[in-house]
XYZ file of C-alpha atoms in Angstrom:
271
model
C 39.814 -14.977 4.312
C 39.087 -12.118 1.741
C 39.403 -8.703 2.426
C 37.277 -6.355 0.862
C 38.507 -2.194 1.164
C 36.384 -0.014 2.665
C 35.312 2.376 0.153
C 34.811 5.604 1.943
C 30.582 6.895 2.181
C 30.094 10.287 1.106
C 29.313 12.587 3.587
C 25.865 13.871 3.615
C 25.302 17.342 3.976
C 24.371 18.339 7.763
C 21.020 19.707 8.621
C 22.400 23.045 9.009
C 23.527 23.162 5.471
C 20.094 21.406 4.238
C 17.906 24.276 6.114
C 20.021 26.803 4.698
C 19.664 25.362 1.162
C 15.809 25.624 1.453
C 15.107 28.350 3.012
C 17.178 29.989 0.157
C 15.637 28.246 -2.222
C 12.352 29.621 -0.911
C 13.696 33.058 -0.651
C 14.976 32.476 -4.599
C 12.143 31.950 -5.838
C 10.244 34.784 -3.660
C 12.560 37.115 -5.617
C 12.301 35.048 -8.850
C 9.003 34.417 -9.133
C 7.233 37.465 -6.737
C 7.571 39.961 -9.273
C 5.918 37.679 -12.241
C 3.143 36.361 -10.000
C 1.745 39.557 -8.161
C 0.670 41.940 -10.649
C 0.921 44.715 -8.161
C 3.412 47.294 -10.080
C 5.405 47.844 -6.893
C 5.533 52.347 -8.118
C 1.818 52.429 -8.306
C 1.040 55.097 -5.549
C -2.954 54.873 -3.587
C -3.013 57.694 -0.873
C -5.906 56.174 0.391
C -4.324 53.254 1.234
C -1.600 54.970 3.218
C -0.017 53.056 5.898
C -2.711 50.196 5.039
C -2.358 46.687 7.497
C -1.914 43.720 6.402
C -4.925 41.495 5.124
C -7.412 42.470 2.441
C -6.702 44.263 -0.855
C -2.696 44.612 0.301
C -1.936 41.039 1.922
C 1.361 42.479 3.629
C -0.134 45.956 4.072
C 1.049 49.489 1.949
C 3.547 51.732 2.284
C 2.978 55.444 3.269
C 2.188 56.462 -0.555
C -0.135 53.251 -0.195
C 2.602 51.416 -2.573
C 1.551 47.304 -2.021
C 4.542 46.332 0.735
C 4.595 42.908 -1.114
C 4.984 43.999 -4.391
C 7.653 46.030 -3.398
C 9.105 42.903 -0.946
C 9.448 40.676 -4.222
C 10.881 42.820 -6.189
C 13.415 44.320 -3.620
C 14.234 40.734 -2.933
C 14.935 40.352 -6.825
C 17.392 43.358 -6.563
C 19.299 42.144 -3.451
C 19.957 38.840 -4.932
C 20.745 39.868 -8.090
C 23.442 42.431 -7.139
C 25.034 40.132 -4.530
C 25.217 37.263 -7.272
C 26.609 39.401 -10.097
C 29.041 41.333 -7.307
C 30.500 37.582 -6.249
C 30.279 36.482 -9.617
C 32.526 39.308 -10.244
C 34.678 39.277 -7.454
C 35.467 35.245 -7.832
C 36.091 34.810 -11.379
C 39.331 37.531 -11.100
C 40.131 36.488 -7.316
C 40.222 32.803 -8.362
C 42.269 33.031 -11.853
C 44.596 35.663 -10.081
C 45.230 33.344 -7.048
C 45.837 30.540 -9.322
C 48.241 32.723 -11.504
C 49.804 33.918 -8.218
C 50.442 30.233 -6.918
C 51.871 28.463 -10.312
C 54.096 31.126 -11.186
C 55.395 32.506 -8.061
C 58.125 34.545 -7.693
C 57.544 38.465 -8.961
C 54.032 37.810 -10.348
C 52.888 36.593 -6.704
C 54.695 39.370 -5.196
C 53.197 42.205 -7.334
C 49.927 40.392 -7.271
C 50.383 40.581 -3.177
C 51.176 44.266 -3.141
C 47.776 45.167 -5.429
C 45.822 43.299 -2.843
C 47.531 44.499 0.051
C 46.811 48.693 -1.571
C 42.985 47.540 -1.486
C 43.009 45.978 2.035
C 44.510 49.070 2.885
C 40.760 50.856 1.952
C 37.739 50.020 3.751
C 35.171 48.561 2.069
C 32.574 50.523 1.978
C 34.934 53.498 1.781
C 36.113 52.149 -1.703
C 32.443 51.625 -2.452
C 31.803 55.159 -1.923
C 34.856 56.655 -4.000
C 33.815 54.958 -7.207
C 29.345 56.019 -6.211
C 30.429 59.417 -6.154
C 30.847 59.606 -9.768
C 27.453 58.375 -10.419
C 25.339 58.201 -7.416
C 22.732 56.266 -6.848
C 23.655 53.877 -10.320
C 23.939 50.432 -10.450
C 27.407 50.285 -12.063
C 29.482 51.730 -9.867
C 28.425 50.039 -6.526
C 28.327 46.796 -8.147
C 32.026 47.715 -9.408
C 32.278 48.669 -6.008
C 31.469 45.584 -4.407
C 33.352 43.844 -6.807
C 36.961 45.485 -6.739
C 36.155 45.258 -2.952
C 35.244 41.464 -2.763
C 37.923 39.717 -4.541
C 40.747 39.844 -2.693
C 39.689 37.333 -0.142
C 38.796 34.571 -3.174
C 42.810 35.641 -4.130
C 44.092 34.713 -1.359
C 42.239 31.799 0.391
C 42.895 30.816 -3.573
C 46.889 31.637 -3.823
C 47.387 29.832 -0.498
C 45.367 26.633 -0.878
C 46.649 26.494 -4.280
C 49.839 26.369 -3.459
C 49.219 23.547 -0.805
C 47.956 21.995 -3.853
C 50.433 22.256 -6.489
C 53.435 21.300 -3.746
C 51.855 17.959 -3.343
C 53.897 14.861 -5.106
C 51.434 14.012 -8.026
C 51.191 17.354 -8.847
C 54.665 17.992 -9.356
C 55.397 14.272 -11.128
C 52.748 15.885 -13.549
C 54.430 18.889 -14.079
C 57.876 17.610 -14.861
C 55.995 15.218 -17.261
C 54.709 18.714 -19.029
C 51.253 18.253 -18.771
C 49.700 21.642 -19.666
C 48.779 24.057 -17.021
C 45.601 24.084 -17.922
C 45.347 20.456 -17.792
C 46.843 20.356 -14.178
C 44.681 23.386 -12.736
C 41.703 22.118 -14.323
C 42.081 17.693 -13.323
C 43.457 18.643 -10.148
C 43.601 21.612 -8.575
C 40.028 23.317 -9.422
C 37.986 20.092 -8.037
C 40.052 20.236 -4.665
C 39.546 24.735 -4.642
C 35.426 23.956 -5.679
C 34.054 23.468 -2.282
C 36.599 26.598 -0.309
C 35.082 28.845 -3.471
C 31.731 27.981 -2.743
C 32.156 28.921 0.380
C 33.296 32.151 -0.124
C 30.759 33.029 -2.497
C 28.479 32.363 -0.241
C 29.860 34.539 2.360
C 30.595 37.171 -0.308
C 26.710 37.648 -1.632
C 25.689 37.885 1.843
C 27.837 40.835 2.506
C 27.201 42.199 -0.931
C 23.358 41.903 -0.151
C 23.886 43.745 3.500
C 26.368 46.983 1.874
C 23.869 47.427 -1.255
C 21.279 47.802 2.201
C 23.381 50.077 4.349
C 24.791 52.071 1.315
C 20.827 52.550 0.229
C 19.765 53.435 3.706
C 22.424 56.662 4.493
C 21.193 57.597 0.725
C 24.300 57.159 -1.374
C 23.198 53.515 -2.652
C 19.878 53.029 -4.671
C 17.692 55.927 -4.443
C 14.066 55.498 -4.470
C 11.618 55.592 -5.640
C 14.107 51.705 -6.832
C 12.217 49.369 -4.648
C 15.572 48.253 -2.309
C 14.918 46.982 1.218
C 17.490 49.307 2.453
C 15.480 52.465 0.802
C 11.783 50.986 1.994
C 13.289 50.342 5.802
C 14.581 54.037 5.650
C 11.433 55.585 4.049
C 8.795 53.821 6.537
C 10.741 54.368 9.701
C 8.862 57.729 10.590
C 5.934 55.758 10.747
C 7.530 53.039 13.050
C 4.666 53.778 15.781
C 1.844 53.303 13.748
C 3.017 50.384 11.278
C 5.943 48.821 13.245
C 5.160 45.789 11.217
C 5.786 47.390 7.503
C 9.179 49.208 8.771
C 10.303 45.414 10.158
C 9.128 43.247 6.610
C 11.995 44.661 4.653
C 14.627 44.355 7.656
C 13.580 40.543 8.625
C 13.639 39.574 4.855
C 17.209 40.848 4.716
C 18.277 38.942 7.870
C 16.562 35.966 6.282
C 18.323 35.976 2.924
C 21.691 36.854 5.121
C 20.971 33.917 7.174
C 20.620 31.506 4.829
C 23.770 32.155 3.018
C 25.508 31.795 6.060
C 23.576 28.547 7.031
C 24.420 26.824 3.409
C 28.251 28.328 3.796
C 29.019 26.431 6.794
C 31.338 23.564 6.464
C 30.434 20.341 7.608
C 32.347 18.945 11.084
C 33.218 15.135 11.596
């Protein structure tokens, strides 16, 4: 009798993943495409549309200096996912080659490496954040600096100590002793194995990038406005809470939206 293997069936992605993946999508191309489609400049001030409810002229409604809430939505929703993608962008490319450095060479390189991450663990966050804003506050660069120096320890080390899981493994060291380049090895064998642990993180990383660019905006030392920033518009419209609870909630619910499905699409998949 003939025996045919089993190959193994990839694993499809679980429906948690797959809801986070389109609601993200649909939240992408909000921000993408919002700003291009609505021709509503989201500065343009109407006093007599003040505090205006949804429906009509202003489908989401207008802020208190009758500024078109959607307008504003779109392209706040453009800013959010923009910072958070170039602060993880950031944060991953020097977390991920520093981890790898860290695990292949080892000895004082991993140890000095350790130390410079330790020194910003030390800092909180936002405090670091701060420091560097109040040289220039209320600018892009430094808070997405900021958010940068601040995110990429934790791609370091998940990186160093997978890595080095990795590189400790038999095939890995046969090709080493065979002096295959490190390049080679890090790229064939190591970076496919790290791809799906980085996504993860990056994930995770542009949804806290997207909720400190918020905070940092709404106790005025992020964006200031008149920058269209859901932090800034949540913070501006919450005097008027009792007469347009609806336009002081838009900004907060799209953040917890965006935040939500970055979490969704980072969760790993469970036999």
């Amino acid at each position: 009798m003939t025996h045919i293997a089993a190959t193994p069936i990839p694993r499809r992605p679980s429906r948690t993943r797959l809801a986070g993946a389109l609601l993200l999508a649909l939240l992408a191309g909000f921000a993408l495409l919002g700003p291009v489609l609505i021709e509503a400049d989201p500065a343009r001030q109407d006093f007599s549309a003040s505090l205006a409810p949804a429906g009509g002229e202003y489908l989401l409604g207008a802020d208190h200096y009758g500024r078109s809430l959607l307008a504003r939505l779109a392209h706040g929703a453009r800013l959010s996912f923009g910072m958070a993608f170039l602060s993880a962008l950031a944060a991953a490319v020097p977390g991920v080659a520093l981890g790898l450095l860290a695990a292949w060479r080892g000895g004082w390189t991993r140890r000095v490496l350790d130390f410079l991450s330790m020194i910003v663990l030390a800092l909180p966050g936002l405090l670091l954040v701060l420091l560097l804003l109040a040289f220039a506050p209320g600018n892009f660069g430094p808070l997405f600096l900021g958010l940068a120096l601040t995110l990429w320890v934790e791609f370091y080390r998940v990186t160093r100590a997978s890595a080095a899981v990795l590189l400790s493994q038999p095939h890995i060291e046969a090709a080493r002793l065979l002096g295959f380049p490190p390049l080679y090895i890090l790229r064939k064998h190591v970076a496919p194995s790290l791809a799906p642990t980085v996504t993860t993180l990056a994930a995770f990383a542009m949804a806290a990038a997207i909720i400190a660019v918020s905070t940092l905006s709404a106790i005025s030392v992020g964006l200031q406005p008149p920058t269209p920033e859901l932090g800034n518009m949540m913070i501006e419209l919450l005097p008027y809470y009792s007469e347009a609870p609806l336009h002081v909630l838009l900004p907060a619910i799209l953040i917890f939206l965006m935040v939500l499905a970055l979490q969704l699409l980072a969760r790993r998949d469970t036999a």
